[in-house]
């Protein structure tokens, strides 16, 4: 009795395969749908990777810009005339020449 019950109920998987085999256009469209859905997933993944990379580069640019500003401030600090003169007189023991220390050289 069980053997007859199994024959009465069709195997769903086999029926789907038979239906797809009978209609080639449906099968082709199904393959195209799967291919296009996979391409959408792939392109979304690549776009997200590029956005992550862009965010990292923007953050790096901001850090470099901040470092550049600090370097400009430091350069301005070290190039101040008063500071240079102070270092010359204190550390290097330099002084301005007097008129007696000056010598004039006349070129022919």
Coordinates of N, CA and C in Angstrom, one line a residue:
X1 N 0.8 -1.2 0.0 CA 0.0 0.0 0.0 C 0.9 1.3 0.0
X2 N 2.0 1.2 0.7 CA 2.9 2.4 0.8 C 3.5 2.6 -0.6
X3 N 3.8 1.6 -1.4 CA 4.4 1.8 -2.7 C 3.4 2.5 -3.6
X4 N 2.2 2.3 -3.5 CA 1.2 3.0 -4.3 C 1.1 4.5 -3.9
X5 N 1.2 4.8 -2.6 CA 1.2 6.1 -2.1 C 2.3 6.9 -2.6
X6 N 3.5 6.3 -2.7 CA 4.7 7.1 -3.2 C 4.5 7.4 -4.6
X7 N 3.9 6.5 -5.4 CA 3.7 6.8 -6.8 C 2.7 7.9 -7.1
X8 N 1.7 8.0 -6.2 CA 0.7 9.0 -6.4 C 1.2 10.4 -6.2
X9 N 2.2 10.6 -5.2 CA 2.7 11.9 -4.9 C 4.0 12.1 -5.8
X10 N 3.9 13.1 -6.7 CA 5.1 13.4 -7.6 C 6.2 13.9 -6.8
X11 N 7.4 13.7 -7.3 CA 8.6 14.2 -6.7 C 8.7 15.7 -7.2
X12 N 8.7 16.6 -6.2 CA 8.6 18.0 -6.6 C 9.8 18.5 -7.4
X13 N 11.0 18.1 -6.9 CA 12.2 18.4 -7.6 C 12.3 18.0 -9.0
X14 N 11.9 16.7 -9.3 CA 11.8 16.2 -10.6 C 10.8 17.0 -11.5
X15 N 9.7 17.3 -10.9 CA 8.7 18.1 -11.7 C 9.2 19.5 -12.1
X16 N 10.0 20.1 -11.2 CA 10.5 21.4 -11.5 C 11.5 21.3 -12.6
X17 N 12.4 20.3 -12.5 CA 13.4 20.1 -13.6 C 12.7 19.8 -14.9
X18 N 11.7 19.0 -14.9 CA 11.0 18.7 -16.1 C 10.3 19.9 -16.7
X19 N 9.8 20.7 -15.9 CA 9.1 22.0 -16.3 C 10.1 22.9 -16.9
X20 N 11.3 23.0 -16.3 CA 12.3 23.9 -16.8 C 12.9 23.3 -18.1
X21 N 13.0 22.0 -18.2 CA 13.6 21.4 -19.4 C 12.6 21.6 -20.6
X22 N 11.3 21.6 -20.3 CA 10.3 21.7 -21.3 C 10.3 23.2 -21.9
X23 N 10.6 24.1 -21.1 CA 10.5 25.5 -21.5 C 11.9 26.1 -21.4
X24 N 12.6 26.2 -22.5 CA 14.0 26.6 -22.6 C 14.1 28.1 -22.3
X25 N 13.2 28.9 -22.7 CA 13.2 30.3 -22.4 C 13.1 30.6 -20.9
X26 N 12.3 29.9 -20.2 CA 12.2 30.1 -18.8 C 13.5 29.7 -18.1
X27 N 14.2 28.7 -18.6 CA 15.5 28.3 -18.0 C 16.5 29.3 -18.2
X28 N 16.6 29.8 -19.4 CA 17.5 30.9 -19.8 C 17.3 32.1 -18.9
X29 N 16.1 32.5 -18.8 CA 15.8 33.7 -18.0 C 16.1 33.5 -16.5
X30 N 15.9 32.3 -16.0 CA 16.3 32.0 -14.6 C 17.8 32.1 -14.4
X31 N 18.5 31.6 -15.4 CA 20.0 31.7 -15.3 C 20.4 33.1 -15.4
X32 N 19.8 33.9 -16.2 CA 20.2 35.3 -16.3 C 19.8 36.1 -15.0
X33 N 18.7 35.7 -14.4 CA 18.3 36.4 -13.1 C 19.4 36.1 -12.1
X34 N 19.8 34.8 -12.0 CA 20.8 34.5 -11.0 C 22.1 35.2 -11.3
X35 N 22.5 35.2 -12.5 CA 23.8 35.9 -12.9 C 23.7 37.4 -12.6
X36 N 22.6 38.0 -12.9 CA 22.5 39.5 -12.6 C 22.4 39.7 -11.1
X37 N 21.8 38.9 -10.3 CA 21.8 39.1 -8.9 C 23.1 38.9 -8.3
X38 N 23.9 38.0 -8.8 CA 25.3 37.8 -8.3 C 26.2 39.0 -8.7
X39 N 25.9 39.6 -9.9 CA 26.7 40.7 -10.3 C 26.3 42.0 -9.5
X40 N 25.1 42.1 -9.1 CA 24.7 43.2 -8.2 C 25.3 43.1 -6.8
X41 N 25.4 41.9 -6.3 CA 26.0 41.6 -5.0 C 27.5 42.0 -5.1
X42 N 28.1 41.5 -6.2 CA 29.6 41.8 -6.4 C 29.9 43.3 -6.5
X43 N 29.1 44.0 -7.3 CA 29.3 45.4 -7.5 C 29.0 46.2 -6.2
X44 N 28.1 45.8 -5.4 CA 27.8 46.4 -4.1 C 29.0 46.2 -3.2
X45 N 29.5 45.0 -3.2 CA 30.7 44.7 -2.3 C 31.9 45.6 -2.7
X46 N 32.1 45.7 -4.0 CA 33.3 46.5 -4.5 C 33.1 47.9 -4.2
X47 N 31.8 48.4 -4.3 CA 31.6 49.8 -4.0 C 31.8 50.1 -2.6
X48 N 31.4 49.2 -1.7 CA 31.6 49.4 -0.3 C 33.1 49.4 0.1
X49 N 33.9 48.5 -0.6 CA 35.3 48.5 -0.4 C 36.0 49.8 -0.8
X50 N 35.5 50.3 -1.9 CA 36.1 51.6 -2.4 C 35.7 52.7 -1.4
X51 N 34.5 52.7 -0.9 CA 34.1 53.8 0.1 C 34.9 53.7 1.3
X52 N 35.2 52.5 1.8 CA 36.1 52.3 3.0 C 37.5 52.8 2.7
X53 N 38.0 52.5 1.5 CA 39.3 53.0 1.1 C 39.3 54.5 1.0
X54 N 38.3 55.1 0.5 CA 38.1 56.6 0.4 C 38.1 57.2 1.7
X55 N 37.4 56.6 2.7 CA 37.4 57.2 4.0 C 38.7 57.1 4.7
X56 N 39.5 56.0 4.5 CA 40.8 55.9 5.0 C 41.7 57.0 4.4
X57 N 41.6 57.2 3.1 CA 42.5 58.2 2.5 C 42.1 59.6 2.9
X58 N 40.8 59.9 3.2 CA 40.4 61.2 3.6 C 40.9 61.4 5.1
X59 N 40.9 60.4 5.9 CA 41.4 60.5 7.2 C 42.9 60.7 7.2
X60 N 43.6 60.0 6.3 CA 45.1 60.2 6.2 C 45.4 61.6 5.7
X61 N 44.6 62.1 4.8 CA 44.8 63.5 4.3 C 44.6 64.5 5.4
X62 N 43.6 64.3 6.3 CA 43.3 65.2 7.4 C 44.5 65.2 8.4
X63 N 45.0 64.0 8.6 CA 46.2 63.9 9.5 C 47.4 64.6 9.0
X64 N 47.6 64.4 7.7 CA 48.8 65.1 7.0 C 48.6 66.6 7.0
X65 N 47.4 67.0 6.8 CA 47.1 68.5 6.8 C 47.4 69.1 8.2
X66 N 47.0 68.4 9.2 CA 47.2 68.8 10.6 C 48.7 68.9 10.9
X67 N 49.4 67.8 10.5 CA 50.9 67.8 10.7 C 51.6 69.0 9.9
X68 N 51.1 69.2 8.7 CA 51.6 70.3 7.9 C 51.4 71.7 8.6
X69 N 50.3 71.9 9.2 CA 50.0 73.1 9.9 C 51.0 73.3 11.1
X70 N 51.1 72.1 11.8 CA 52.1 72.2 13.0 C 53.5 72.5 12.5
X71 N 53.9 72.0 11.4 CA 55.2 72.3 10.8 C 55.4 73.7 10.4
X72 N 54.3 74.3 9.8 CA 54.4 75.7 9.5 C 54.5 76.6 10.7
X73 N 53.8 76.2 11.8 CA 53.9 77.0 13.0 C 55.3 76.9 13.6
X74 N 55.8 75.7 13.5 CA 57.2 75.4 14.1 C 58.2 76.2 13.2
X75 N 58.1 76.2 11.9 CA 59.0 76.9 11.1 C 58.9 78.4 11.3
X76 N 57.8 78.9 11.5 CA 57.6 80.4 11.8 C 58.3 80.7 13.2
X77 N 58.1 79.8 14.1 CA 58.7 80.0 15.4 C 60.3 80.0 15.4
X78 N 60.8 79.1 14.6 CA 62.3 79.0 14.5 C 62.9 80.1 13.6
X79 N 62.1 80.7 12.8 CA 62.7 81.7 11.9 C 62.5 83.1 12.4
X80 N 62.0 83.3 13.5 CA 61.9 84.6 14.1 C 63.2 85.2 14.3
X81 N 63.4 86.5 13.9 CA 64.7 87.2 13.9 C 65.2 87.3 15.4
X82 N 64.3 87.7 16.3 CA 64.7 87.9 17.6 C 65.3 86.6 18.2
X83 N 64.6 85.5 18.0 CA 65.1 84.2 18.5 C 66.4 83.9 17.9
X84 N 66.6 84.1 16.6 CA 67.9 83.8 16.0 C 69.0 84.7 16.6
X85 N 68.7 85.9 16.8 CA 69.7 86.8 17.4 C 70.0 86.4 18.8
X86 N 69.1 86.0 19.6 CA 69.3 85.5 20.9 C 70.2 84.3 21.0
X87 N 69.9 83.4 20.1 CA 70.8 82.2 20.1 C 72.2 82.5 19.7
X88 N 72.3 83.4 18.7 CA 73.6 83.9 18.3 C 74.4 84.5 19.4
X89 N 73.8 85.3 20.2 CA 74.5 86.0 21.2 C 74.8 85.2 22.4
X90 N 73.8 84.3 22.8 CA 73.9 83.5 24.0 C 74.7 82.3 23.8
X91 N 74.4 81.5 22.9 CA 75.0 80.2 22.7 C 76.3 80.3 21.9
X92 N 76.3 81.1 20.8 CA 77.5 81.1 20.0 C 78.4 82.3 20.3
X93 N 78.0 83.1 21.3 CA 78.8 84.2 21.7 C 79.2 85.2 20.6
X94 N 78.2 85.4 19.7 CA 78.5 86.3 18.6 C 78.0 87.7 19.0
X95 N 78.6 88.8 18.4 CA 78.2 90.1 18.6 C 78.3 90.9 17.3
X96 N 77.6 92.1 17.3 CA 77.7 92.9 16.1 C 79.1 93.5 16.0
X97 N 79.6 93.6 14.8 CA 80.9 94.3 14.7 C 80.9 95.8 14.9
X98 N 81.9 96.3 15.5 CA 81.9 97.7 15.7 C 82.6 98.3 14.5
X99 N 82.6 99.7 14.4 CA 83.3 100.3 13.3 C 84.8 100.1 13.3
X100 N 85.4 99.8 14.4 CA 86.8 99.6 14.5 C 87.1 98.2 13.9
X101 N 86.1 97.2 14.1 CA 86.3 95.9 13.6 C 86.1 95.7 12.1
X102 N 85.5 96.7 11.5 CA 85.2 96.6 10.1 C 86.4 97.0 9.2
X103 N 86.6 96.3 8.1 CA 87.7 96.6 7.2 C 87.0 96.7 5.8
X104 N 87.5 97.7 5.1 CA 86.9 98.0 3.7 C 88.0 97.5 2.7
X105 N 87.5 96.8 1.8 CA 88.4 96.2 0.7 C 88.0 96.9 -0.6
X106 N 88.9 97.5 -1.3 CA 88.6 98.1 -2.5 C 89.2 97.2 -3.6
X107 N 88.3 96.9 -4.5 CA 88.7 96.0 -5.7 C 89.0 96.9 -6.9
X108 N 90.1 96.5 -7.6 CA 90.5 97.3 -8.8 C 89.5 97.2 -9.9

